Amino acid sequence: MIHLKTEREIELMKEAGQILAECHKEIAQVVQPGISTLYIDELVEKFLSKHGATPEQKGYKGYKYATCASINDEICHGFPREELLKSGDIVTIDMVVNYNGALADSAWSYAVGNVSDEANKLLEVTKTSLYKGIEASLIGNRIGDIGHAIQTYAEAEGFSVVREFIGHGIGPTLHEPPEVPHYGLPNKGLRLKEGMVFTIEPMINIGAWPSQMDSNGWTARTVDGSLSAQYEHTIAITKDGPIILTSQD
Ligand code: MF3
Ligand code: CO
């Protein structure tokens, strides 16, 4: 069942989302060659605790960290680790913030030092594809319109859309209906209704879309070794159009 949120519930989720957005801005300041994703994870824990919030991913299904940190060919659910980032890497930091019981989820990809033109294009296209999905998130449209907007754009730019991981409804639990694929057909799927809150979180690869699971049982990476990027926002469907609860603007 889809839990439609009241204006008040959306307001509370936005408070969580704003802490998350500020945390991403802080990460953007520190990402550089020579720091580790474990350092970023610790910074996130401190930032959230300073703001009276908690990292929802920690302890979720036995996951051990506040963030997921996915480097280069890792698509999602990478473990923060001591290995140092180097110039040319791209890294996606994904986190879910709990503030007074309200949740928000947002992932952001970062360039480390100087990255290749191709990697830069991947970051730009992936971010733009997220906003194309958000623009399609209008009352009366269907879930398929969101995926279609993302897929047609990303594929026209020569990249591929990951199929195995999709956006999801959120609040009061982390993953709830509806499912939000980042590919699909226009005018197909559930109709969008006022009060729906869900994530849109396209993972886009330079090469082919299939992924494989690491032996740690969590981390997915591209089968062909190509780079993968991801941008994610939590959005609310309202009469005035989609509201980005995790907006960094
Ligand atoms: N933020 C992730 C998502 O969008 C949650 C990953 S679950 C974790 O679904 F346990 F790995 F953190
Ligand atoms: Co997420």
Coordinates of C-alpha atoms and ligand atoms in Angstrom, one line a residue:
M1 CA 0.0 0.0 0.0
I2 CA 1.3 3.5 -0.8
H3 CA 1.4 5.7 2.2
L4 CA 0.4 9.2 1.0
K5 CA 2.0 11.9 3.2
T6 CA 0.3 15.0 4.7
E7 CA 1.8 18.4 4.2
R8 CA 3.1 18.2 7.8
E9 CA 4.8 14.9 7.2
I10 CA 6.4 16.3 4.1
E11 CA 7.6 19.3 6.0
L12 CA 9.3 17.0 8.6
M13 CA 10.9 14.9 5.8
K14 CA 12.2 18.2 4.3
E15 CA 13.9 19.0 7.6
A16 CA 15.7 15.7 7.4
G17 CA 16.4 16.4 3.7
Q18 CA 17.9 19.8 4.4
I19 CA 20.4 18.4 7.0
L20 CA 21.3 15.8 4.3
A21 CA 21.8 18.5 1.7
E22 CA 24.1 20.5 4.0
C23 CA 26.1 17.3 4.7
H24 CA 26.6 16.7 1.0
K25 CA 27.8 20.3 0.6
E26 CA 30.3 19.7 3.4
I27 CA 31.5 16.5 1.6
A28 CA 32.0 18.5 -1.6
Q29 CA 34.4 20.7 0.3
V30 CA 36.6 17.8 1.4
V31 CA 36.6 15.4 -1.5
Q32 CA 40.1 15.4 -2.9
P33 CA 43.0 13.0 -3.7
G34 CA 44.5 11.5 -0.5
I35 CA 41.4 11.2 1.6
S36 CA 39.5 8.0 2.3
T37 CA 35.8 7.1 2.1
L38 CA 36.1 6.0 5.7
Y39 CA 37.1 9.5 6.5
I40 CA 34.0 10.8 4.7
D41 CA 31.9 8.3 6.6
E42 CA 33.2 9.6 9.9
L43 CA 32.7 13.2 8.8
V44 CA 29.0 12.3 8.0
E45 CA 28.5 10.6 11.4
K46 CA 29.8 13.7 13.2
F47 CA 27.9 16.1 11.0
L48 CA 24.6 14.3 11.6
S49 CA 25.1 13.9 15.4
K50 CA 25.9 17.7 15.6
H51 CA 22.5 18.4 14.0
G52 CA 20.6 15.9 16.1
A53 CA 20.1 13.4 13.3
T54 CA 21.1 9.8 12.8
P55 CA 22.4 7.8 9.8
E56 CA 19.5 5.4 9.0
Q57 CA 21.6 3.1 6.9
K58 CA 23.8 2.1 9.9
G59 CA 22.3 -1.2 11.2
Y60 CA 19.9 -1.5 8.3
K61 CA 19.8 -5.2 7.4
G62 CA 23.2 -5.5 9.1
Y63 CA 24.8 -2.7 7.1
K64 CA 27.7 -1.3 9.1
Y65 CA 28.3 2.3 7.9
A66 CA 26.5 5.6 7.8
T67 CA 27.1 6.0 4.1
C68 CA 27.6 3.9 1.0
A69 CA 30.7 4.9 -0.9
S70 CA 30.9 3.6 -4.4
I71 CA 34.1 4.2 -6.4
N72 CA 34.5 4.1 -10.2
D73 CA 33.0 0.8 -11.5
E74 CA 31.1 0.3 -8.3
I75 CA 27.4 1.1 -9.0
C76 CA 26.1 1.2 -5.4
H77 CA 26.4 0.0 -1.9
G78 CA 30.2 0.2 -1.8
F79 CA 31.7 0.0 1.7
P80 CA 33.6 3.1 3.1
R81 CA 37.2 2.0 3.4
E82 CA 40.7 3.2 4.2
E83 CA 42.0 3.1 0.7
L84 CA 42.9 6.7 -0.4
L85 CA 41.0 8.3 -3.2
K86 CA 43.2 9.4 -6.1
S87 CA 42.9 12.0 -8.8
G88 CA 40.7 10.7 -11.7
D89 CA 38.4 8.7 -9.5
I90 CA 34.7 9.3 -9.2
V91 CA 32.9 8.4 -6.0
T92 CA 29.2 8.3 -5.1
I93 CA 28.2 9.0 -1.5
D94 CA 24.7 7.8 -0.6
M95 CA 23.1 8.3 2.8
V96 CA 19.7 8.2 4.5
V97 CA 19.1 10.8 7.3
N98 CA 16.7 10.2 10.2
Y99 CA 15.6 13.4 11.9
N100 CA 12.9 13.1 14.6
G101 CA 11.7 9.9 12.9
A102 CA 11.4 11.5 9.4
L103 CA 13.6 10.1 6.6
A104 CA 15.3 11.5 3.5
D105 CA 17.6 9.8 1.1
S106 CA 20.1 11.4 -1.3
A107 CA 23.2 10.2 -3.2
W108 CA 25.7 12.4 -5.0
S109 CA 28.7 11.6 -7.2
Y110 CA 31.9 13.6 -6.8
A111 CA 34.9 14.0 -9.1
V112 CA 38.2 13.5 -7.3
G113 CA 40.9 15.9 -8.6
N114 CA 41.0 15.9 -12.4
V115 CA 38.8 13.4 -14.0
S116 CA 38.7 12.4 -17.7
D117 CA 36.4 14.3 -20.1
E118 CA 34.3 11.1 -20.4
A119 CA 33.9 10.8 -16.6
N120 CA 32.9 14.5 -16.5
K121 CA 30.3 13.9 -19.1
L122 CA 29.0 10.9 -17.2
L123 CA 28.6 13.0 -14.1
E124 CA 26.8 15.8 -16.0
V125 CA 24.5 13.4 -17.9
T126 CA 23.6 11.4 -14.8
K127 CA 22.8 14.6 -12.8
T128 CA 20.7 16.0 -15.7
S129 CA 18.9 12.7 -16.1
L130 CA 17.8 12.9 -12.4
Y131 CA 16.3 16.3 -13.1
K132 CA 14.6 15.1 -16.2
G133 CA 12.9 12.4 -14.0
I134 CA 11.9 15.0 -11.5
E135 CA 10.4 17.2 -14.2
A136 CA 8.2 14.3 -15.2
S137 CA 7.0 13.8 -11.6
L138 CA 3.6 15.6 -12.1
I139 CA 0.2 14.6 -10.7
G140 CA -1.6 12.6 -13.4
N141 CA 1.6 11.4 -15.0
R142 CA 2.6 7.8 -14.5
I143 CA 5.7 6.1 -13.0
G144 CA 6.7 5.0 -16.5
D145 CA 7.0 8.6 -17.6
I146 CA 9.8 9.2 -15.1
G147 CA 11.8 6.2 -16.2
H148 CA 11.2 7.0 -19.9
A149 CA 12.5 10.6 -19.4
I150 CA 15.6 9.4 -17.8
Q151 CA 16.3 6.5 -20.1
T152 CA 15.7 8.3 -23.4
Y153 CA 18.0 11.1 -22.4
A154 CA 20.8 8.9 -20.9
E155 CA 20.8 6.6 -23.9
A156 CA 20.8 9.4 -26.4
E157 CA 24.0 10.6 -24.7
G158 CA 25.5 7.1 -25.3
F159 CA 25.3 5.7 -21.8
S160 CA 23.2 2.9 -20.2
V161 CA 20.7 2.8 -17.3
V162 CA 21.2 0.3 -14.5
R163 CA 18.1 -2.0 -14.2
E164 CA 18.8 -3.9 -11.0
F165 CA 18.4 -1.0 -8.6
I166 CA 15.5 1.5 -8.6
G167 CA 14.0 4.4 -6.8
H168 CA 11.5 3.7 -4.0
G169 CA 8.8 5.2 -1.8
I170 CA 10.2 6.4 1.6
G171 CA 8.8 7.2 5.0
P172 CA 8.1 6.0 7.6
T173 CA 10.3 3.1 6.4
L174 CA 13.3 3.3 4.1
H175 CA 12.0 1.2 1.3
E176 CA 8.3 1.2 0.6
P177 CA 6.0 1.2 -2.5
P178 CA 6.0 2.6 -5.2
E179 CA 8.9 1.2 -7.1
V180 CA 10.5 3.8 -9.4
P181 CA 12.5 2.3 -12.3
H182 CA 14.9 4.6 -14.2
Y183 CA 13.8 3.1 -17.5
G184 CA 10.4 2.4 -18.9
L185 CA 7.6 3.3 -21.2
P186 CA 5.5 6.5 -21.3
N187 CA 2.0 6.4 -19.9
K188 CA 2.6 3.0 -18.2
G189 CA 2.5 2.2 -14.5
L190 CA 1.0 3.8 -11.5
R191 CA -0.5 7.2 -11.7
L192 CA 1.3 9.8 -9.5
K193 CA -0.8 11.2 -6.7
E194 CA -0.6 14.2 -4.3
G195 CA 1.3 13.1 -1.2
M196 CA 3.5 10.4 -2.7
V197 CA 7.1 10.7 -1.5
F198 CA 9.8 8.7 -3.3
T199 CA 13.4 8.7 -4.4
I200 CA 14.6 9.0 -8.0
E201 CA 18.2 7.8 -8.1
P202 CA 19.4 6.9 -11.6
M203 CA 22.7 4.9 -11.8
I204 CA 24.2 5.4 -15.2
N205 CA 27.1 3.5 -16.8
I206 CA 29.5 4.5 -19.5
G207 CA 29.4 1.0 -20.8
A208 CA 26.7 -1.7 -20.6
W209 CA 24.2 -1.8 -17.8
P210 CA 24.5 -5.3 -16.3
S211 CA 26.0 -5.5 -12.8
Q212 CA 27.6 -8.2 -10.7
M213 CA 27.6 -8.6 -6.9
D214 CA 30.8 -8.5 -5.0
S215 CA 31.6 -11.4 -2.6
N216 CA 30.7 -9.0 0.3
G217 CA 27.1 -9.5 -0.6
W218 CA 26.4 -5.8 -0.9
T219 CA 28.5 -4.0 -3.5
A220 CA 27.3 -4.0 -7.1
R221 CA 29.7 -3.1 -9.9
T222 CA 29.6 -3.0 -13.7
V223 CA 30.3 -6.3 -15.4
D224 CA 32.4 -4.6 -18.1
G225 CA 34.4 -2.5 -15.6
S226 CA 33.1 0.8 -17.0
L227 CA 32.5 3.8 -14.7
S228 CA 29.1 4.3 -13.0
A229 CA 27.6 7.5 -11.5
Q230 CA 24.5 8.2 -9.4
Y231 CA 22.5 11.2 -8.3
E232 CA 19.5 10.8 -6.0
H233 CA 16.9 13.1 -4.5
T234 CA 13.9 12.4 -2.3
I235 CA 10.9 14.2 -3.8
A236 CA 7.3 14.9 -2.8
I237 CA 4.4 15.0 -5.3
T238 CA 2.3 18.1 -4.8
K239 CA -0.3 20.2 -6.6
D240 CA 2.4 22.7 -7.3
G241 CA 4.6 20.1 -8.9
P242 CA 7.4 18.0 -7.4
I243 CA 9.3 19.4 -4.3
I244 CA 12.9 18.3 -3.9
L245 CA 13.2 17.6 -0.2
T246 CA 17.0 17.1 -0.4
S247 CA 17.7 20.1 -2.6
Q248 CA 21.1 21.6 -2.1
D249 CA 20.1 25.0 -3.6
Ligands
MF3_1 N1 20.3 4.8 0.1 C1 20.1 3.5 -0.4 C2 18.9 3.5 -1.3 O1 18.7 4.4 -2.0 C3 20.0 2.6 0.8 C4 21.0 1.6 0.7 S1 20.7 0.4 1.9 C5 22.2 0.3 2.8 O2 18.1 2.5 -1.3 F1 22.0 -0.5 3.8 F2 23.1 -0.1 2.0 F3 22.5 1.4 3.2
CO2 CO 20.0 6.3 -1.4

